[in-house]
């Protein structure tokens, strides 16, 4: 099965920016995901939501790219949330402890309406 090309769409405001992830998250996603986070920074969003609804496959390199977003967000004192993960990837995020660094929601509506959590460390 061929890889589904990655693309990311950013929308939102200073309160919350959403990165809607499309396609497979693998090495080919590095540039697109990095550019999307730069857009979040430009919005000066306090919270970033990673929407995985349209993502079917994440390999180990893709996990590393997500870790990079988490590290950048932590440095910038930006809360990270995730939604739309399949049960399989929720389990992977729990096993790898990624879920310790981002709140995971079933859907975008619940992620958007959740209260903000203060982030410690880093500078903003």
Short mmCIF file of N, CA and C in Angstrom, two decimals:
data_model
loop_
_atom_site.label_atom_id
_atom_site.label_comp_id
_atom_site.label_asym_id
_atom_site.label_seq_id
_atom_site.Cartn_x
_atom_site.Cartn_y
_atom_site.Cartn_z
N UNK A 1 0.84 -1.18 0.00
CA UNK A 1 0.00 0.00 0.00
C UNK A 1 0.89 1.25 0.00
N UNK A 2 0.73 2.11 -0.99
CA UNK A 2 1.57 3.32 -1.06
C UNK A 2 1.22 4.31 0.03
N UNK A 3 2.23 5.09 0.40
CA UNK A 3 2.03 6.11 1.44
C UNK A 3 1.08 7.18 0.92
N UNK A 4 0.28 7.73 1.83
CA UNK A 4 -0.61 8.83 1.50
C UNK A 4 0.16 10.11 1.79
N UNK A 5 0.34 10.99 0.77
CA UNK A 5 1.14 12.21 0.97
C UNK A 5 0.62 13.05 2.14
N UNK A 6 1.55 13.60 2.89
CA UNK A 6 1.22 14.42 4.05
C UNK A 6 0.97 15.86 3.64
N UNK A 7 0.02 16.48 4.33
CA UNK A 7 -0.17 17.92 4.26
C UNK A 7 -0.79 18.35 5.57
N UNK A 8 -0.60 19.62 5.90
CA UNK A 8 -1.14 20.16 7.15
C UNK A 8 -1.82 21.49 6.86
N UNK A 9 -2.95 21.70 7.49
CA UNK A 9 -3.69 22.96 7.38
C UNK A 9 -3.77 23.58 8.77
N UNK A 10 -3.43 24.87 8.86
CA UNK A 10 -3.46 25.57 10.13
C UNK A 10 -4.60 26.58 10.11
N UNK A 11 -5.35 26.61 11.20
CA UNK A 11 -6.40 27.60 11.38
C UNK A 11 -6.48 27.94 12.86
N UNK A 12 -7.12 29.06 13.17
CA UNK A 12 -7.31 29.39 14.57
C UNK A 12 -7.01 30.82 14.90
N UNK A 13 -6.70 31.02 16.16
CA UNK A 13 -6.51 32.37 16.69
C UNK A 13 -5.43 32.33 17.77
N UNK A 14 -5.29 33.44 18.49
CA UNK A 14 -4.31 33.49 19.59
C UNK A 14 -4.67 32.53 20.71
N UNK A 15 -5.94 32.23 20.87
CA UNK A 15 -6.34 31.30 21.93
C UNK A 15 -5.96 29.87 21.59
N UNK A 16 -6.36 29.44 20.39
CA UNK A 16 -6.13 28.04 20.01
C UNK A 16 -5.95 27.95 18.51
N UNK A 17 -4.86 27.33 18.09
CA UNK A 17 -4.61 27.06 16.67
C UNK A 17 -4.72 25.56 16.45
N UNK A 18 -5.34 25.18 15.36
CA UNK A 18 -5.49 23.77 15.00
C UNK A 18 -4.60 23.45 13.82
N UNK A 19 -3.83 22.38 13.95
CA UNK A 19 -3.09 21.83 12.81
C UNK A 19 -3.83 20.56 12.41
N UNK A 20 -4.53 20.63 11.29
CA UNK A 20 -5.25 19.47 10.77
C UNK A 20 -4.27 18.68 9.92
N UNK A 21 -4.00 17.46 10.34
CA UNK A 21 -3.00 16.61 9.71
C UNK A 21 -3.70 15.66 8.72
N UNK A 22 -3.20 15.64 7.50
CA UNK A 22 -3.75 14.77 6.46
C UNK A 22 -2.66 13.85 5.94
N UNK A 23 -3.00 12.60 5.72
CA UNK A 23 -2.04 11.65 5.15
C UNK A 23 -1.18 10.99 6.20
N UNK A 24 -0.14 10.33 5.71
CA UNK A 24 0.76 9.58 6.59
C UNK A 24 1.78 10.51 7.23
N UNK A 25 2.07 10.25 8.50
CA UNK A 25 3.09 11.03 9.21
C UNK A 25 4.34 10.16 9.27
N UNK A 26 5.28 10.51 8.39
CA UNK A 26 6.54 9.78 8.27
C UNK A 26 7.62 10.81 7.93
N UNK A 27 8.77 10.38 7.48
CA UNK A 27 9.88 11.31 7.20
C UNK A 27 9.46 12.40 6.21
N UNK A 28 8.59 12.07 5.27
CA UNK A 28 8.16 13.04 4.27
C UNK A 28 7.32 14.17 4.87
N UNK A 29 6.85 13.99 6.10
CA UNK A 29 6.01 15.01 6.76
C UNK A 29 6.84 16.07 7.48
N UNK A 30 8.14 15.90 7.56
CA UNK A 30 8.97 16.80 8.37
C UNK A 30 8.81 18.26 7.98
N UNK A 31 8.95 18.58 6.71
CA UNK A 31 8.85 19.97 6.27
C UNK A 31 7.47 20.56 6.50
N UNK A 32 6.45 19.80 6.17
CA UNK A 32 5.08 20.29 6.32
C UNK A 32 4.68 20.50 7.77
N UNK A 33 5.09 19.59 8.63
CA UNK A 33 4.75 19.73 10.05
C UNK A 33 5.53 20.89 10.67
N UNK A 34 6.78 21.02 10.30
CA UNK A 34 7.58 22.14 10.80
C UNK A 34 7.01 23.49 10.36
N UNK A 35 6.61 23.57 9.10
CA UNK A 35 6.01 24.81 8.58
C UNK A 35 4.70 25.12 9.28
N UNK A 36 3.92 24.08 9.57
CA UNK A 36 2.65 24.28 10.27
C UNK A 36 2.89 24.84 11.67
N UNK A 37 3.91 24.33 12.37
CA UNK A 37 4.19 24.85 13.71
C UNK A 37 4.65 26.31 13.63
N UNK A 38 5.40 26.67 12.60
CA UNK A 38 5.80 28.06 12.42
C UNK A 38 4.57 28.96 12.24
N UNK A 39 3.55 28.46 11.56
CA UNK A 39 2.30 29.22 11.42
C UNK A 39 1.62 29.41 12.78
N UNK A 40 1.66 28.39 13.62
CA UNK A 40 1.10 28.49 14.97
C UNK A 40 1.84 29.58 15.76
N UNK A 41 3.15 29.58 15.64
CA UNK A 41 3.96 30.60 16.32
C UNK A 41 3.56 31.99 15.83
N UNK A 42 3.38 32.14 14.52
CA UNK A 42 3.01 33.44 13.95
C UNK A 42 1.65 33.91 14.46
N UNK A 43 0.74 32.96 14.70
CA UNK A 43 -0.57 33.30 15.28
C UNK A 43 -0.47 33.68 16.75
N UNK A 44 0.67 33.35 17.37
CA UNK A 44 0.88 33.55 18.81
C UNK A 44 -0.16 32.78 19.63
N UNK A 45 -0.54 31.61 19.13
CA UNK A 45 -1.54 30.79 19.80
C UNK A 45 -1.00 30.24 21.12
N UNK A 46 -1.81 30.31 22.16
CA UNK A 46 -1.43 29.76 23.45
C UNK A 46 -1.58 28.25 23.54
N UNK A 47 -2.43 27.71 22.68
CA UNK A 47 -2.70 26.27 22.66
C UNK A 47 -2.68 25.81 21.21
N UNK A 48 -2.11 24.65 20.98
CA UNK A 48 -2.13 24.06 19.64
C UNK A 48 -2.83 22.70 19.71
N UNK A 49 -3.74 22.49 18.79
CA UNK A 49 -4.47 21.23 18.69
C UNK A 49 -3.99 20.49 17.45
N UNK A 50 -3.48 19.29 17.65
CA UNK A 50 -3.10 18.41 16.54
C UNK A 50 -4.30 17.53 16.23
N UNK A 51 -4.90 17.72 15.07
CA UNK A 51 -6.09 16.97 14.68
C UNK A 51 -5.67 15.84 13.75
N UNK A 52 -5.72 14.61 14.27
CA UNK A 52 -5.30 13.42 13.55
C UNK A 52 -6.45 12.71 12.83
N UNK A 53 -7.60 13.34 12.73
CA UNK A 53 -8.79 12.70 12.16
C UNK A 53 -8.53 12.11 10.79
N UNK A 54 -7.73 12.78 9.96
CA UNK A 54 -7.48 12.35 8.59
C UNK A 54 -6.11 11.70 8.43
N UNK A 55 -5.59 11.13 9.52
CA UNK A 55 -4.30 10.45 9.51
C UNK A 55 -4.52 8.98 9.81
N UNK A 56 -4.02 8.12 8.92
CA UNK A 56 -4.19 6.68 9.13
C UNK A 56 -2.93 5.99 9.61
N UNK A 57 -1.77 6.56 9.29
CA UNK A 57 -0.51 5.88 9.58
C UNK A 57 0.51 6.85 10.13
N UNK A 58 1.17 6.45 11.23
CA UNK A 58 2.26 7.20 11.82
C UNK A 58 3.38 6.20 12.10
N UNK A 59 4.54 6.40 11.47
CA UNK A 59 5.63 5.47 11.76
C UNK A 59 6.54 6.06 12.85
N UNK A 60 7.64 5.38 13.14
CA UNK A 60 8.50 5.83 14.23
C UNK A 60 9.11 7.20 13.95
N UNK A 61 9.42 7.49 12.71
CA UNK A 61 9.92 8.83 12.37
C UNK A 61 8.82 9.86 12.59
N UNK A 62 7.59 9.50 12.26
CA UNK A 62 6.46 10.39 12.51
C UNK A 62 6.28 10.67 13.99
N UNK A 63 6.45 9.66 14.82
CA UNK A 63 6.38 9.85 16.27
C UNK A 63 7.46 10.84 16.70
N UNK A 64 8.67 10.70 16.14
CA UNK A 64 9.76 11.62 16.47
C UNK A 64 9.42 13.06 16.05
N UNK A 65 8.75 13.23 14.93
CA UNK A 65 8.34 14.56 14.50
C UNK A 65 7.31 15.16 15.47
N UNK A 66 6.42 14.33 15.97
CA UNK A 66 5.43 14.79 16.95
C UNK A 66 6.14 15.17 18.25
N UNK A 67 7.14 14.39 18.64
CA UNK A 67 7.94 14.72 19.82
C UNK A 67 8.61 16.08 19.63
N UNK A 68 9.09 16.37 18.43
CA UNK A 68 9.71 17.67 18.16
C UNK A 68 8.70 18.80 18.35
N UNK A 69 7.48 18.61 17.86
CA UNK A 69 6.43 19.63 18.06
C UNK A 69 6.17 19.81 19.55
N UNK A 70 6.09 18.70 20.29
CA UNK A 70 5.88 18.79 21.73
C UNK A 70 7.01 19.55 22.41
N UNK A 71 8.24 19.28 22.01
CA UNK A 71 9.39 19.97 22.62
C UNK A 71 9.37 21.46 22.30
N UNK A 72 9.07 21.78 21.04
CA UNK A 72 9.00 23.20 20.66
C UNK A 72 7.88 23.91 21.40
N UNK A 73 6.74 23.25 21.51
CA UNK A 73 5.61 23.85 22.22
C UNK A 73 5.92 24.04 23.70
N UNK A 74 6.57 23.07 24.30
CA UNK A 74 6.93 23.19 25.71
C UNK A 74 7.91 24.36 25.91
N UNK A 75 8.89 24.45 25.03
CA UNK A 75 9.86 25.57 25.08
C UNK A 75 9.12 26.91 24.99
N UNK A 76 8.09 26.94 24.14
CA UNK A 76 7.32 28.17 23.91
C UNK A 76 6.16 28.35 24.90
N UNK A 77 6.07 27.43 25.86
CA UNK A 77 5.00 27.46 26.87
C UNK A 77 3.61 27.42 26.23
N UNK A 78 3.47 26.53 25.26
CA UNK A 78 2.23 26.37 24.52
C UNK A 78 1.65 25.01 24.86
N UNK A 79 0.39 24.97 25.26
CA UNK A 79 -0.27 23.69 25.54
C UNK A 79 -0.52 22.95 24.23
N UNK A 80 -0.34 21.63 24.25
CA UNK A 80 -0.62 20.79 23.07
C UNK A 80 -1.76 19.84 23.42
N UNK A 81 -2.70 19.78 22.50
CA UNK A 81 -3.83 18.84 22.60
C UNK A 81 -3.86 18.02 21.32
N UNK A 82 -4.47 16.86 21.39
CA UNK A 82 -4.63 16.01 20.21
C UNK A 82 -6.06 15.50 20.17
N UNK A 83 -6.55 15.31 18.96
CA UNK A 83 -7.87 14.70 18.79
C UNK A 83 -7.86 13.86 17.52
N UNK A 84 -8.86 13.00 17.42
CA UNK A 84 -9.04 12.21 16.21
C UNK A 84 -8.12 11.02 16.06
N UNK A 85 -7.43 10.65 17.12
CA UNK A 85 -6.55 9.48 17.05
C UNK A 85 -7.38 8.20 17.08
N UNK A 86 -6.97 7.23 16.31
CA UNK A 86 -7.63 5.91 16.37
C UNK A 86 -7.28 5.28 17.72
N UNK A 87 -8.07 4.31 18.17
CA UNK A 87 -7.75 3.62 19.43
C UNK A 87 -6.32 3.05 19.44
N UNK A 88 -5.87 2.56 18.28
CA UNK A 88 -4.51 2.03 18.18
C UNK A 88 -3.48 3.09 18.52
N UNK A 89 -3.63 4.29 17.95
CA UNK A 89 -2.65 5.35 18.20
C UNK A 89 -2.81 5.98 19.58
N UNK A 90 -4.01 5.97 20.13
CA UNK A 90 -4.16 6.39 21.54
C UNK A 90 -3.31 5.48 22.41
N UNK A 91 -3.38 4.17 22.14
CA UNK A 91 -2.58 3.22 22.91
C UNK A 91 -1.08 3.45 22.70
N UNK A 92 -0.67 3.70 21.47
CA UNK A 92 0.75 3.97 21.18
C UNK A 92 1.20 5.22 21.93
N UNK A 93 0.37 6.27 21.91
CA UNK A 93 0.73 7.52 22.61
C UNK A 93 0.80 7.29 24.12
N UNK A 94 -0.01 6.38 24.64
CA UNK A 94 0.06 6.06 26.07
C UNK A 94 1.31 5.23 26.38
N UNK A 95 1.61 4.24 25.56
CA UNK A 95 2.77 3.38 25.78
C UNK A 95 4.06 4.19 25.70
N UNK A 96 4.14 5.09 24.73
CA UNK A 96 5.34 5.91 24.54
C UNK A 96 5.37 7.12 25.45
N UNK A 97 4.31 7.30 26.22
CA UNK A 97 4.15 8.39 27.19
C UNK A 97 4.01 9.76 26.54
N UNK A 98 3.72 9.80 25.25
CA UNK A 98 3.40 11.07 24.62
C UNK A 98 2.18 11.70 25.26
N UNK A 99 1.28 10.85 25.73
CA UNK A 99 0.05 11.35 26.37
C UNK A 99 0.34 12.07 27.68
N UNK A 100 1.56 11.93 28.21
CA UNK A 100 1.95 12.68 29.41
C UNK A 100 2.19 14.15 29.08
N UNK A 101 2.40 14.45 27.81
CA UNK A 101 2.78 15.81 27.39
C UNK A 101 1.72 16.50 26.54
N UNK A 102 0.62 15.82 26.29
CA UNK A 102 -0.50 16.42 25.57
C UNK A 102 -1.79 15.76 26.04
N UNK A 103 -2.85 16.54 26.06
CA UNK A 103 -4.14 15.96 26.40
C UNK A 103 -4.77 15.42 25.12
N UNK A 104 -5.35 14.23 25.23
CA UNK A 104 -5.95 13.56 24.08
C UNK A 104 -7.46 13.56 24.24
N UNK A 105 -8.13 14.00 23.18
CA UNK A 105 -9.59 14.09 23.15
C UNK A 105 -10.13 13.23 22.01
N UNK A 106 -11.36 12.79 22.18
CA UNK A 106 -11.99 11.97 21.14
C UNK A 106 -12.22 12.76 19.86
N UNK A 107 -12.63 14.01 20.01
CA UNK A 107 -13.01 14.79 18.83
C UNK A 107 -12.60 16.25 19.00
N UNK A 108 -12.69 16.98 17.89
CA UNK A 108 -12.27 18.37 17.89
C UNK A 108 -13.14 19.23 18.80
N UNK A 109 -14.44 18.98 18.83
CA UNK A 109 -15.34 19.79 19.65
C UNK A 109 -14.95 19.74 21.13
N UNK A 110 -14.66 18.56 21.65
CA UNK A 110 -14.29 18.46 23.07
C UNK A 110 -12.90 19.05 23.31
N UNK A 111 -11.99 18.94 22.35
CA UNK A 111 -10.65 19.50 22.51
C UNK A 111 -10.69 21.02 22.52
N UNK A 112 -11.54 21.60 21.70
CA UNK A 112 -11.62 23.06 21.59
C UNK A 112 -12.26 23.69 22.82
N UNK A 113 -13.22 23.00 23.43
CA UNK A 113 -13.95 23.58 24.56
C UNK A 113 -13.32 23.27 25.91
N UNK A 114 -12.28 22.45 25.95
CA UNK A 114 -11.64 22.11 27.22
C UNK A 114 -10.93 23.33 27.80
N UNK A 115 -10.88 23.42 29.13
CA UNK A 115 -10.18 24.56 29.75
C UNK A 115 -8.67 24.49 29.49
N UNK A 116 -8.03 25.62 29.51
CA UNK A 116 -6.60 25.74 29.28
C UNK A 116 -5.84 25.21 30.49
N UNK A 117 -4.71 24.55 30.24
CA UNK A 117 -3.83 24.07 31.29
C UNK A 117 -2.53 24.85 31.20
N UNK A 118 -2.06 25.37 32.33
CA UNK A 118 -0.81 26.12 32.35
C UNK A 118 0.37 25.20 32.05
N UNK A 119 1.30 25.70 31.28
CA UNK A 119 2.50 24.94 30.91
C UNK A 119 3.67 25.51 31.70
N UNK A 120 4.44 24.63 32.33
CA UNK A 120 5.60 25.05 33.11
C UNK A 120 6.86 24.93 32.25
N UNK A 121 7.84 25.76 32.53
CA UNK A 121 9.11 25.69 31.84
C UNK A 121 9.10 26.47 30.54
N UNK A 122 10.28 26.67 29.97
CA UNK A 122 10.40 27.39 28.71
C UNK A 122 10.13 28.88 28.88
N UNK A 123 10.19 29.59 27.80
CA UNK A 123 9.89 31.02 27.80
C UNK A 123 8.93 31.32 26.67
N UNK A 124 8.12 32.33 26.86
CA UNK A 124 7.19 32.69 25.82
C UNK A 124 7.29 34.15 25.51
#
